Short mmCIF file of C-alpha atoms and ligand atoms in Angstrom, two decimals:
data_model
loop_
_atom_site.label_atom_id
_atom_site.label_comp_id
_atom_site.label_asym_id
_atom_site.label_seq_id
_atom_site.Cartn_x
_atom_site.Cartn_y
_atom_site.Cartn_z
CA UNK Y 1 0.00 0.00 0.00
CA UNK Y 2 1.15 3.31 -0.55
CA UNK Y 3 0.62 5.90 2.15
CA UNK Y 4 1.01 10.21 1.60
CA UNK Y 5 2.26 11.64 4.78
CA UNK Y 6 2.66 15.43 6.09
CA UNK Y 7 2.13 17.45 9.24
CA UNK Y 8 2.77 21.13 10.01
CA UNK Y 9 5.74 21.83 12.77
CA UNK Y 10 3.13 20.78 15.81
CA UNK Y 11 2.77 17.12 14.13
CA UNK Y 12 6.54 16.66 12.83
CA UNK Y 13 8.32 14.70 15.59
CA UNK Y 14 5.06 12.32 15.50
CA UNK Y 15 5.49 12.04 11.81
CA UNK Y 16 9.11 10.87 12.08
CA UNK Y 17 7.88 8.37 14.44
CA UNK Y 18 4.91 7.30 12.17
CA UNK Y 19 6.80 7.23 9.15
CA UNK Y 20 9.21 4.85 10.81
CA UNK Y 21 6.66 2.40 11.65
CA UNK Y 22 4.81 2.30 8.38
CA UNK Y 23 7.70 1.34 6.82
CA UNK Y 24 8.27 -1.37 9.33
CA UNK Y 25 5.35 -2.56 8.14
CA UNK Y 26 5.81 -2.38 5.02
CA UNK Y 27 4.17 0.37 3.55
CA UNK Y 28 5.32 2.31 0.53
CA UNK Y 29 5.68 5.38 2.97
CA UNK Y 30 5.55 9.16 0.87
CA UNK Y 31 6.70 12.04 2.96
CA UNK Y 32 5.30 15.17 1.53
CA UNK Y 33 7.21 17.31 4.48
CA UNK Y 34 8.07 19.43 6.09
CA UNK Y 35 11.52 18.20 7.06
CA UNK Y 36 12.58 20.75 10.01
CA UNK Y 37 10.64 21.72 12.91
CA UNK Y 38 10.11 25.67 11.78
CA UNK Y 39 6.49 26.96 11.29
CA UNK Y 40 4.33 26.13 8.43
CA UNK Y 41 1.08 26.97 7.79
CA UNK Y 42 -0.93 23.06 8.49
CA UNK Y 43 -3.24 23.79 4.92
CA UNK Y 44 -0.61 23.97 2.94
CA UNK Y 45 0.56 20.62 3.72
CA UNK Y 46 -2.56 19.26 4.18
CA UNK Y 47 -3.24 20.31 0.87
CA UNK Y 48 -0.27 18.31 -0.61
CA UNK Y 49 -1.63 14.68 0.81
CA UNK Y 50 -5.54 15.16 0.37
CA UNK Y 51 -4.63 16.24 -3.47
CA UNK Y 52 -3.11 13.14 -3.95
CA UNK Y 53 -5.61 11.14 -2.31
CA UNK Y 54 -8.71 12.93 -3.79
CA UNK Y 55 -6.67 12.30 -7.26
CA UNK Y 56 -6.17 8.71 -6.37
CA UNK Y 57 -1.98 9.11 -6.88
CA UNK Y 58 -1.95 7.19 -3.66
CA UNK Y 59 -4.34 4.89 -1.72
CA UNK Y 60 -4.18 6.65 1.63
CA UNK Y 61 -2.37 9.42 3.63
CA UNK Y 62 -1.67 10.81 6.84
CA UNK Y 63 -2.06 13.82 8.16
CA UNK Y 64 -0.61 14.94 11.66
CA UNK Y 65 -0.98 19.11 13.32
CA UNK Y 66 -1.13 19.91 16.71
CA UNK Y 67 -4.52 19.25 17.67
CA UNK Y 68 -5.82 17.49 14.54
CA UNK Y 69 -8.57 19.87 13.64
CA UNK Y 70 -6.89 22.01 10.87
CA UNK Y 71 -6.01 19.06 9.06
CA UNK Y 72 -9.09 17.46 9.12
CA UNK Y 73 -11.16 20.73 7.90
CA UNK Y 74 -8.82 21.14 5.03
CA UNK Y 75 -8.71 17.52 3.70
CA UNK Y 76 -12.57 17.02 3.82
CA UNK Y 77 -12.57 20.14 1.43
CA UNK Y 78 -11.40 17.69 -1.31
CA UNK Y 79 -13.66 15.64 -3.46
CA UNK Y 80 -13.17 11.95 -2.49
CA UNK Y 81 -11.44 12.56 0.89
CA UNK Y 82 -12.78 11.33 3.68
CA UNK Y 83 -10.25 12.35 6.53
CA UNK Y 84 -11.24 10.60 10.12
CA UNK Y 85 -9.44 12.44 13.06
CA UNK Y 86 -8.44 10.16 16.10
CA UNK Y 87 -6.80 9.82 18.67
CA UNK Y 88 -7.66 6.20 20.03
CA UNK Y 89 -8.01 2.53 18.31
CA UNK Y 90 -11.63 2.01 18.35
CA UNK Y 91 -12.28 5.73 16.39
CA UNK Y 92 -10.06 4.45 13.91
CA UNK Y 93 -11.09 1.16 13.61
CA UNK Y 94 -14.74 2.72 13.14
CA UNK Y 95 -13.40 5.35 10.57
CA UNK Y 96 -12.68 2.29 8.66
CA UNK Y 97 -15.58 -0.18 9.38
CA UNK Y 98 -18.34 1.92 8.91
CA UNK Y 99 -17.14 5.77 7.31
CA UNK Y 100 -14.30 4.31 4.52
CA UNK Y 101 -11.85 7.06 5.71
CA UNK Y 102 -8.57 7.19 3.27
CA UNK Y 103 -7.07 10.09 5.59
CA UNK Y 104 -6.04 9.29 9.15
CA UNK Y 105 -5.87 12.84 11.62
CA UNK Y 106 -3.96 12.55 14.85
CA UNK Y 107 -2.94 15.38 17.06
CA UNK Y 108 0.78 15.52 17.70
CA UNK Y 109 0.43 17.55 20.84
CA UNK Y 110 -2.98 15.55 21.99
CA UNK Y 111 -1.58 11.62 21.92
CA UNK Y 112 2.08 9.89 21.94
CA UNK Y 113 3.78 8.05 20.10
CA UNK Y 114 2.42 4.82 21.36
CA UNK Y 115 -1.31 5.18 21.20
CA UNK Y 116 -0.46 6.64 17.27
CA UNK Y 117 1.29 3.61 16.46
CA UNK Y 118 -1.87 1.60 17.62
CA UNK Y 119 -4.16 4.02 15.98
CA UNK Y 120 -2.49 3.20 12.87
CA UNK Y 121 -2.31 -0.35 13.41
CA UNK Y 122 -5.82 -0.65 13.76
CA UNK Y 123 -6.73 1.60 11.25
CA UNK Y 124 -4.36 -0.27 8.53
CA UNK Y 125 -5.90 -3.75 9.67
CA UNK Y 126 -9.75 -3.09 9.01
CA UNK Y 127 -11.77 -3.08 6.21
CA UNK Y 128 -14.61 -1.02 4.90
CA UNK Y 129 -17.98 -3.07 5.80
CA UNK Y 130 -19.76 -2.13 3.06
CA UNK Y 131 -23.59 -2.97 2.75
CA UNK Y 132 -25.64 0.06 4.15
CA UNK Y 133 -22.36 1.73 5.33
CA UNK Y 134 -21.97 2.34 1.24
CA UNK Y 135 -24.97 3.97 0.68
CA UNK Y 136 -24.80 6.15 3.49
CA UNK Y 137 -21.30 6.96 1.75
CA UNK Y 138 -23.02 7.70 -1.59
CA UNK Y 139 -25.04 10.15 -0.06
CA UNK Y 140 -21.73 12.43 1.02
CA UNK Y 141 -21.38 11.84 -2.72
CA UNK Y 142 -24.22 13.30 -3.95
CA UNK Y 143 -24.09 16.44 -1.72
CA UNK Y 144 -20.39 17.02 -2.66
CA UNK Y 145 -21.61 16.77 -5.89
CA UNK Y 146 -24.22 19.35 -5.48
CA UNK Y 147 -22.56 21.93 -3.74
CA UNK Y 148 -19.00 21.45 -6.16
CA UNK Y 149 -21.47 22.07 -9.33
CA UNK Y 150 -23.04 25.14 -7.54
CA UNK Y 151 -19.85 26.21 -6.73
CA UNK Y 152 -18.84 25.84 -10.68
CA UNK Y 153 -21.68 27.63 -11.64
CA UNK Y 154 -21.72 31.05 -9.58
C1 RB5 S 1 -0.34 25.25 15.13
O1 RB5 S 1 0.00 26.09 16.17
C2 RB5 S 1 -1.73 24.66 15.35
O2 RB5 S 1 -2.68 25.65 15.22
C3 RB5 S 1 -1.98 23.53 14.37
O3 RB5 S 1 -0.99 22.57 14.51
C4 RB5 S 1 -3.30 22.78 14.50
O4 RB5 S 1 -3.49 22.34 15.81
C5 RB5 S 1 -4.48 23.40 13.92
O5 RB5 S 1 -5.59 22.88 13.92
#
């Protein structure tokens, strides 16, 4: 699988640490920065991973700030994305089960290292359910359908 990663500065010590382990595991691992700790603005790199998601360059991507938040708000801008913030196992095992995510949020200054690399565990491990879970999914479809053609229009 191959996996887009970025944070802003707040996320990038948990991104080393992330990075590392996805690659332990085997994971085609795509760091689209930043490299030092100095301060970036968290869209901008956000930007970079749910692009390549929403394109489909790359399967699934990561995206760490300090909280979580900004991330989240600007992937889920991005037809296709559907960016799940967490910050324990069973959220992210959910995120997967029953919403499809293809972005996984954590908070560098809200969880460690540990509970991340279980977060991601989990969240690698599980499957979309399908069934009704899909249609509910089809109907995020439709309304970012609706409101990116209205958007078009004006
Ligand atoms: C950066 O200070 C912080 O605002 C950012 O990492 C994030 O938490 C935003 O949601």
């Amino acid at each position: 699988m191959i996996i887009a990663i970025a944070s802003d500065h707040a996320g990038v010590q948990l991104k080393a640490e992330i990075k590392e382990f996805l690659i332990s595991q085997g994971v085609d691992c795509r760091d689209l920065g930043p490299e030092g700790s100095s301060s970036v603005d968290y869209p901008d790199y956000g930007l970079k991973v749910a692009e390549m998601v929403s394109r489909g360059d790359v399967e699934r991507g990561v995206l760490i700030c300090g909280t979580g938040i900004g991330m989240s708000i600007v992937a889920n801008k991005l037809p296709g994305v559907r960016a799940a913030l967490c910050s324990e196992p069973v959220s992210a095992r959910m995120s997967r089960l029953h919403n499809n995510a293809n972005i996984l949020v954590m908070g560098g200054r809200m969880i460690g290292a540990v509970m991340a690399q279980e977060i991601v565990k989990t969240w690698l491990a599980t499957p979309f359910e399908g069934g009704r879970h899909e249609i509910r999914l089809g109907k995020i479809t439709v309304i970012e359908n609706k409101y990116s053609n209205e958007i078009k229009k004006s």
